[in-house]
Short mmCIF file of N, CA and C in Angstrom, two decimals:
data_model
loop_
_atom_site.label_atom_id
_atom_site.label_comp_id
_atom_site.label_asym_id
_atom_site.label_seq_id
_atom_site.Cartn_x
_atom_site.Cartn_y
_atom_site.Cartn_z
N MET A 890 5.75 58.46 -46.31
CA MET A 890 4.84 57.66 -47.11
C MET A 890 5.30 57.68 -48.56
N PRO A 891 5.52 56.51 -49.16
CA PRO A 891 6.01 56.47 -50.54
C PRO A 891 4.96 56.98 -51.52
N GLN A 892 5.48 57.64 -52.58
CA GLN A 892 4.57 58.16 -53.60
C GLN A 892 4.07 57.03 -54.49
N LYS A 893 2.86 57.21 -54.98
CA LYS A 893 2.26 56.26 -55.90
C LYS A 893 3.03 56.30 -57.22
N GLN A 894 3.35 55.14 -57.76
CA GLN A 894 4.09 55.05 -59.02
C GLN A 894 3.20 54.46 -60.10
N LYS A 895 3.37 55.00 -61.31
CA LYS A 895 2.61 54.49 -62.45
C LYS A 895 3.56 54.41 -63.65
N ILE A 896 3.65 53.25 -64.27
CA ILE A 896 4.48 53.11 -65.47
C ILE A 896 3.75 53.77 -66.63
N LEU A 897 4.38 54.79 -67.22
CA LEU A 897 3.79 55.51 -68.35
C LEU A 897 4.15 54.87 -69.68
N ALA A 898 5.38 54.38 -69.77
CA ALA A 898 5.83 53.79 -71.03
C ALA A 898 6.97 52.82 -70.74
N ARG A 899 7.04 51.81 -71.60
CA ARG A 899 8.11 50.83 -71.50
C ARG A 899 8.66 50.66 -72.91
N GLY A 900 9.90 51.07 -73.10
CA GLY A 900 10.53 50.99 -74.41
C GLY A 900 11.72 50.05 -74.40
N ALA A 901 12.42 50.00 -75.51
CA ALA A 901 13.59 49.13 -75.64
C ALA A 901 14.73 49.59 -74.74
N GLU A 902 14.82 50.88 -74.51
CA GLU A 902 15.94 51.44 -73.74
C GLU A 902 15.60 51.71 -72.28
N ALA A 903 14.34 52.07 -72.00
CA ALA A 903 14.04 52.53 -70.64
C ALA A 903 12.57 52.35 -70.29
N ILE A 904 12.31 52.50 -69.01
CA ILE A 904 10.95 52.52 -68.47
C ILE A 904 10.73 53.92 -67.91
N LEU A 905 9.58 54.52 -68.23
CA LEU A 905 9.22 55.84 -67.70
C LEU A 905 8.19 55.63 -66.59
N ILE A 906 8.51 56.12 -65.41
CA ILE A 906 7.66 55.93 -64.24
C ILE A 906 7.24 57.29 -63.70
N HIS A 907 5.94 57.49 -63.58
CA HIS A 907 5.39 58.74 -63.04
C HIS A 907 5.29 58.60 -61.53
N GLN A 908 5.91 59.56 -60.81
CA GLN A 908 5.88 59.56 -59.34
C GLN A 908 5.47 60.95 -58.87
N GLY A 909 4.20 61.20 -58.71
CA GLY A 909 3.73 62.50 -58.25
C GLY A 909 4.09 63.61 -59.22
N THR A 910 4.97 64.52 -58.79
CA THR A 910 5.39 65.63 -59.65
C THR A 910 6.67 65.31 -60.42
N HIS A 911 7.17 64.09 -60.27
CA HIS A 911 8.43 63.69 -60.91
C HIS A 911 8.22 62.56 -61.92
N LEU A 912 9.17 62.46 -62.82
CA LEU A 912 9.21 61.35 -63.78
C LEU A 912 10.56 60.68 -63.61
N LEU A 913 10.56 59.38 -63.51
CA LEU A 913 11.79 58.62 -63.38
C LEU A 913 12.01 57.85 -64.68
N LYS A 914 13.15 58.08 -65.31
CA LYS A 914 13.52 57.32 -66.51
C LYS A 914 14.60 56.33 -66.09
N ARG A 915 14.26 55.06 -66.12
CA ARG A 915 15.16 54.00 -65.67
C ARG A 915 15.60 53.17 -66.88
N ARG A 916 16.88 53.21 -67.19
CA ARG A 916 17.41 52.43 -68.31
C ARG A 916 17.44 50.96 -67.92
N VAL A 917 16.93 50.12 -68.81
CA VAL A 917 16.80 48.70 -68.51
C VAL A 917 18.06 47.93 -68.93
N GLN A 918 18.32 46.88 -68.17
CA GLN A 918 19.47 46.02 -68.44
C GLN A 918 19.20 45.18 -69.68
N LYS A 919 20.24 45.02 -70.49
CA LYS A 919 20.17 44.16 -71.68
C LYS A 919 20.90 42.87 -71.34
N ARG A 920 20.15 41.81 -71.21
CA ARG A 920 20.74 40.54 -70.77
C ARG A 920 21.65 39.91 -71.83
N TYR A 921 21.50 40.33 -73.09
CA TYR A 921 22.35 39.76 -74.15
C TYR A 921 23.74 40.39 -74.16
N ARG A 922 23.93 41.50 -73.42
CA ARG A 922 25.24 42.14 -73.36
C ARG A 922 26.01 41.66 -72.14
N HIS A 923 27.30 41.70 -72.24
CA HIS A 923 28.15 41.40 -71.09
C HIS A 923 27.77 42.40 -69.98
N PRO A 924 27.61 41.93 -68.74
CA PRO A 924 27.15 42.81 -67.66
C PRO A 924 27.99 44.08 -67.48
N ALA A 925 29.31 43.96 -67.58
CA ALA A 925 30.16 45.15 -67.40
C ALA A 925 29.95 46.15 -68.53
N LEU A 926 29.86 45.65 -69.76
CA LEU A 926 29.62 46.53 -70.91
C LEU A 926 28.25 47.18 -70.81
N ASP A 927 27.25 46.39 -70.42
CA ASP A 927 25.89 46.91 -70.29
C ASP A 927 25.83 48.03 -69.26
N ALA A 928 26.45 47.82 -68.12
CA ALA A 928 26.45 48.85 -67.07
C ALA A 928 27.15 50.11 -67.55
N GLN A 929 28.27 49.94 -68.24
CA GLN A 929 29.01 51.09 -68.75
C GLN A 929 28.19 51.88 -69.77
N LEU A 930 27.55 51.18 -70.70
CA LEU A 930 26.75 51.85 -71.73
C LEU A 930 25.56 52.58 -71.11
N ARG A 931 24.86 51.92 -70.20
CA ARG A 931 23.70 52.55 -69.59
C ARG A 931 24.09 53.78 -68.77
N THR A 932 25.19 53.69 -68.05
CA THR A 932 25.66 54.83 -67.25
C THR A 932 26.04 55.99 -68.16
N ARG A 933 26.81 55.70 -69.21
CA ARG A 933 27.26 56.76 -70.12
C ARG A 933 26.07 57.42 -70.81
N ARG A 934 25.12 56.62 -71.29
CA ARG A 934 23.96 57.18 -71.99
C ARG A 934 23.07 57.99 -71.05
N THR A 935 22.96 57.55 -69.82
CA THR A 935 22.16 58.29 -68.84
C THR A 935 22.79 59.66 -68.56
N LYS A 936 24.09 59.68 -68.34
CA LYS A 936 24.78 60.95 -68.09
C LYS A 936 24.70 61.87 -69.30
N LEU A 937 24.88 61.31 -70.49
CA LEU A 937 24.81 62.12 -71.71
C LEU A 937 23.42 62.73 -71.88
N GLU A 938 22.39 61.92 -71.68
CA GLU A 938 21.03 62.43 -71.82
C GLU A 938 20.74 63.54 -70.81
N SER A 939 21.21 63.39 -69.59
CA SER A 939 20.96 64.44 -68.59
C SER A 939 21.68 65.73 -68.97
N ARG A 940 22.89 65.62 -69.52
CA ARG A 940 23.60 66.83 -69.97
C ARG A 940 22.88 67.48 -71.14
N ILE A 941 22.37 66.67 -72.07
CA ILE A 941 21.63 67.21 -73.21
C ILE A 941 20.38 67.95 -72.73
N LEU A 942 19.65 67.36 -71.79
CA LEU A 942 18.46 68.02 -71.25
C LEU A 942 18.81 69.36 -70.60
N GLU A 943 19.89 69.38 -69.85
CA GLU A 943 20.29 70.62 -69.19
C GLU A 943 20.71 71.68 -70.20
N LYS A 944 21.47 71.30 -71.23
CA LYS A 944 21.89 72.25 -72.26
C LYS A 944 20.69 72.71 -73.10
N ALA A 945 19.81 71.78 -73.43
CA ALA A 945 18.65 72.10 -74.27
C ALA A 945 17.67 73.01 -73.56
N SER A 946 17.72 73.06 -72.24
CA SER A 946 16.78 73.92 -71.50
C SER A 946 16.96 75.39 -71.86
N ASN A 947 18.11 75.74 -72.43
CA ASN A 947 18.33 77.11 -72.90
C ASN A 947 17.65 77.37 -74.24
N LEU A 948 17.27 76.29 -74.92
CA LEU A 948 16.67 76.41 -76.25
C LEU A 948 15.17 76.22 -76.26
N VAL A 949 14.72 75.19 -75.59
CA VAL A 949 13.30 74.80 -75.64
C VAL A 949 12.86 74.37 -74.24
N ALA A 950 11.57 74.20 -74.08
CA ALA A 950 11.03 73.73 -72.81
C ALA A 950 11.30 72.23 -72.69
N VAL A 951 12.08 71.86 -71.70
CA VAL A 951 12.36 70.46 -71.42
C VAL A 951 12.17 70.24 -69.92
N PRO A 952 11.96 68.99 -69.51
CA PRO A 952 11.83 68.74 -68.08
C PRO A 952 13.12 69.10 -67.34
N LYS A 953 12.97 69.66 -66.16
CA LYS A 953 14.13 70.00 -65.33
C LYS A 953 14.69 68.71 -64.72
N VAL A 954 15.99 68.51 -64.86
CA VAL A 954 16.65 67.34 -64.28
C VAL A 954 16.82 67.59 -62.78
N LEU A 955 16.31 66.66 -61.97
CA LEU A 955 16.37 66.81 -60.52
C LEU A 955 17.51 66.00 -59.91
N HIS A 956 17.65 64.75 -60.35
CA HIS A 956 18.70 63.87 -59.84
C HIS A 956 19.14 62.94 -60.97
N VAL A 957 20.42 62.62 -60.98
CA VAL A 957 20.95 61.64 -61.93
C VAL A 957 21.64 60.56 -61.11
N ARG A 958 21.21 59.35 -61.32
CA ARG A 958 21.85 58.20 -60.67
C ARG A 958 22.49 57.36 -61.77
N GLU A 959 23.08 56.27 -61.41
CA GLU A 959 23.84 55.47 -62.37
C GLU A 959 23.07 55.16 -63.65
N HIS A 960 21.85 54.65 -63.53
CA HIS A 960 21.05 54.28 -64.70
C HIS A 960 19.69 54.95 -64.71
N GLU A 961 19.54 56.03 -63.94
CA GLU A 961 18.25 56.69 -63.81
C GLU A 961 18.39 58.20 -63.86
N ILE A 962 17.38 58.81 -64.46
CA ILE A 962 17.25 60.26 -64.41
C ILE A 962 15.91 60.57 -63.78
N GLU A 963 15.94 61.35 -62.72
CA GLU A 963 14.70 61.83 -62.11
C GLU A 963 14.53 63.27 -62.57
N MET A 964 13.37 63.54 -63.17
CA MET A 964 13.13 64.86 -63.72
C MET A 964 11.72 65.32 -63.38
N GLU A 965 11.49 66.58 -63.63
CA GLU A 965 10.15 67.14 -63.41
C GLU A 965 9.19 66.47 -64.40
N PHE A 966 7.97 66.23 -63.95
CA PHE A 966 6.94 65.66 -64.82
C PHE A 966 6.17 66.79 -65.48
N ILE A 967 6.10 66.75 -66.79
CA ILE A 967 5.32 67.74 -67.54
C ILE A 967 4.13 67.01 -68.14
N PRO A 968 2.91 67.31 -67.69
CA PRO A 968 1.75 66.60 -68.22
C PRO A 968 1.51 66.93 -69.69
N GLY A 969 0.94 65.98 -70.39
CA GLY A 969 0.63 66.17 -71.80
C GLY A 969 0.88 64.89 -72.58
N LYS A 970 0.82 65.01 -73.88
CA LYS A 970 1.05 63.86 -74.75
C LYS A 970 2.54 63.55 -74.83
N VAL A 971 2.85 62.27 -74.99
CA VAL A 971 4.22 61.90 -75.29
C VAL A 971 4.45 62.17 -76.78
N LEU A 972 5.70 62.30 -77.18
CA LEU A 972 6.02 62.68 -78.55
C LEU A 972 5.37 61.76 -79.57
N SER A 973 5.40 60.45 -79.34
CA SER A 973 4.83 59.52 -80.32
C SER A 973 3.33 59.77 -80.50
N GLU A 974 2.61 60.10 -79.42
CA GLU A 974 1.18 60.40 -79.53
C GLU A 974 0.96 61.69 -80.31
N ALA A 975 1.77 62.69 -80.03
CA ALA A 975 1.64 63.97 -80.72
C ALA A 975 1.92 63.80 -82.21
N LEU A 976 2.94 63.03 -82.55
CA LEU A 976 3.25 62.81 -83.97
C LEU A 976 2.16 61.99 -84.65
N ASP A 977 1.62 60.99 -83.95
CA ASP A 977 0.53 60.20 -84.52
C ASP A 977 -0.68 61.07 -84.83
N SER A 978 -0.92 62.09 -84.01
CA SER A 978 -2.08 62.95 -84.23
C SER A 978 -1.92 63.82 -85.47
N LEU A 979 -0.71 63.89 -86.02
CA LEU A 979 -0.47 64.70 -87.22
C LEU A 979 -0.65 63.91 -88.51
N THR A 980 -0.79 62.61 -88.41
CA THR A 980 -0.85 61.78 -89.62
C THR A 980 -2.14 62.02 -90.38
N PRO A 981 -2.13 61.76 -91.70
CA PRO A 981 -3.33 61.98 -92.51
C PRO A 981 -4.56 61.22 -92.03
N LYS A 982 -4.38 60.06 -91.36
CA LYS A 982 -5.56 59.32 -90.90
C LYS A 982 -6.36 60.13 -89.88
N HIS A 983 -5.69 61.01 -89.13
CA HIS A 983 -6.38 61.87 -88.17
C HIS A 983 -6.70 63.24 -88.76
N ASN A 984 -5.88 63.70 -89.67
CA ASN A 984 -6.05 65.00 -90.31
C ASN A 984 -5.91 64.82 -91.82
N PRO A 985 -6.94 64.34 -92.50
CA PRO A 985 -6.81 64.00 -93.92
C PRO A 985 -6.50 65.20 -94.81
N TRP A 986 -6.78 66.42 -94.36
CA TRP A 986 -6.52 67.60 -95.19
C TRP A 986 -5.05 68.01 -95.16
N ARG A 987 -4.26 67.42 -94.28
CA ARG A 987 -2.87 67.82 -94.14
C ARG A 987 -1.95 66.75 -94.71
N SER A 988 -1.08 67.15 -95.63
CA SER A 988 -0.08 66.19 -96.07
C SER A 988 0.95 66.08 -94.95
N TYR A 989 1.48 64.90 -94.78
CA TYR A 989 2.34 64.65 -93.63
C TYR A 989 3.65 64.05 -94.08
N ASN A 990 4.72 64.67 -93.66
CA ASN A 990 6.04 64.14 -93.93
C ASN A 990 6.86 64.36 -92.66
N LEU A 991 7.00 63.31 -91.88
CA LEU A 991 7.67 63.41 -90.58
C LEU A 991 9.08 63.97 -90.72
N GLU A 992 9.83 63.47 -91.69
CA GLU A 992 11.21 63.92 -91.85
C GLU A 992 11.29 65.42 -92.11
N SER A 993 10.46 65.91 -93.03
CA SER A 993 10.53 67.34 -93.34
C SER A 993 10.00 68.19 -92.18
N ASP A 994 8.97 67.70 -91.48
CA ASP A 994 8.46 68.44 -90.33
C ASP A 994 9.50 68.55 -89.22
N LEU A 995 10.19 67.43 -88.94
CA LEU A 995 11.24 67.47 -87.91
C LEU A 995 12.41 68.34 -88.36
N HIS A 996 12.73 68.30 -89.65
CA HIS A 996 13.81 69.14 -90.17
C HIS A 996 13.44 70.62 -90.00
N LEU A 997 12.21 70.98 -90.32
CA LEU A 997 11.78 72.37 -90.15
C LEU A 997 11.82 72.80 -88.68
N LEU A 998 11.38 71.90 -87.80
CA LEU A 998 11.42 72.20 -86.37
C LEU A 998 12.86 72.42 -85.91
N TRP A 999 13.75 71.55 -86.35
CA TRP A 999 15.17 71.67 -85.99
C TRP A 999 15.73 72.99 -86.51
N LYS A 1000 15.38 73.39 -87.73
CA LYS A 1000 15.86 74.65 -88.29
C LYS A 1000 15.36 75.84 -87.46
N ARG A 1001 14.10 75.77 -87.01
CA ARG A 1001 13.56 76.86 -86.18
C ARG A 1001 14.32 76.98 -84.87
N ILE A 1002 14.61 75.84 -84.26
CA ILE A 1002 15.37 75.85 -83.00
C ILE A 1002 16.76 76.42 -83.24
N CYS A 1003 17.41 75.95 -84.30
CA CYS A 1003 18.78 76.40 -84.60
C CYS A 1003 18.82 77.88 -84.92
N THR A 1004 17.86 78.35 -85.70
CA THR A 1004 17.82 79.76 -86.07
C THR A 1004 17.64 80.63 -84.83
N LYS A 1005 16.81 80.16 -83.93
CA LYS A 1005 16.50 80.93 -82.73
C LYS A 1005 17.71 81.09 -81.81
N LYS A 1006 18.53 80.07 -81.73
CA LYS A 1006 19.57 80.07 -80.70
C LYS A 1006 20.99 79.90 -81.23
N THR A 1007 21.24 80.17 -82.48
CA THR A 1007 22.59 80.00 -83.03
C THR A 1007 23.61 80.82 -82.25
N LYS A 1008 23.23 81.98 -81.79
CA LYS A 1008 24.16 82.88 -81.11
C LYS A 1008 24.70 82.32 -79.80
N GLN A 1009 24.04 81.35 -79.25
CA GLN A 1009 24.44 80.86 -77.93
C GLN A 1009 25.55 79.82 -77.95
N ASN A 1010 26.03 79.44 -79.11
CA ASN A 1010 27.11 78.47 -79.25
C ASN A 1010 26.73 77.08 -78.73
N LEU A 1011 25.49 76.90 -78.32
CA LEU A 1011 25.05 75.60 -77.87
C LEU A 1011 24.76 74.70 -79.05
N LEU A 1012 24.38 75.28 -80.15
CA LEU A 1012 24.03 74.53 -81.35
C LEU A 1012 25.13 73.56 -81.74
N HIS A 1013 26.36 74.00 -81.74
CA HIS A 1013 27.45 73.15 -82.18
C HIS A 1013 27.64 71.96 -81.25
N ARG A 1014 27.46 72.17 -79.96
CA ARG A 1014 27.58 71.05 -79.03
C ARG A 1014 26.41 70.09 -79.17
N LEU A 1015 25.20 70.62 -79.35
CA LEU A 1015 24.03 69.75 -79.49
C LEU A 1015 24.11 68.92 -80.76
N ARG A 1016 24.56 69.52 -81.85
CA ARG A 1016 24.64 68.79 -83.12
C ARG A 1016 25.47 67.53 -82.98
N SER A 1017 26.55 67.58 -82.23
CA SER A 1017 27.40 66.41 -82.10
C SER A 1017 26.75 65.33 -81.24
N TRP A 1018 25.73 65.69 -80.44
CA TRP A 1018 25.08 64.72 -79.57
C TRP A 1018 23.83 64.11 -80.19
N ILE A 1019 23.22 64.78 -81.15
CA ILE A 1019 21.95 64.31 -81.69
C ILE A 1019 22.22 63.45 -82.91
N PRO A 1020 21.67 62.23 -82.94
CA PRO A 1020 22.05 61.25 -83.97
C PRO A 1020 21.41 61.45 -85.33
N PHE A 1021 20.84 62.61 -85.65
CA PHE A 1021 20.29 62.81 -86.99
C PHE A 1021 20.76 64.10 -87.56
#
């Protein structure tokens, strides 16, 4: 019997589909790109993201990667807020007593992660993969 599917989010790069205890991230085709280039980019980005998740699991809590297909990653579903909802809840409109600076907050979080795990030599590999 097939599991019930629910689309959790639809973004420019992918669709997130909740399937029972799993989450499926399916990279969407870009019709403005040449089909061969599009397939190559989506495959490469999918593989890269799955490797990042596996390496990052030594640093922070991330979903466990279960299967990687050409343009899809099937991973464990972790209930809770998505990052955009969590960040929105930090803004002054919801918490007027707190000054909010996303860039500095993310920088502090990154420093905490790096400080915690510098000894593992994973930091240098992750830095080259993260675009900020």
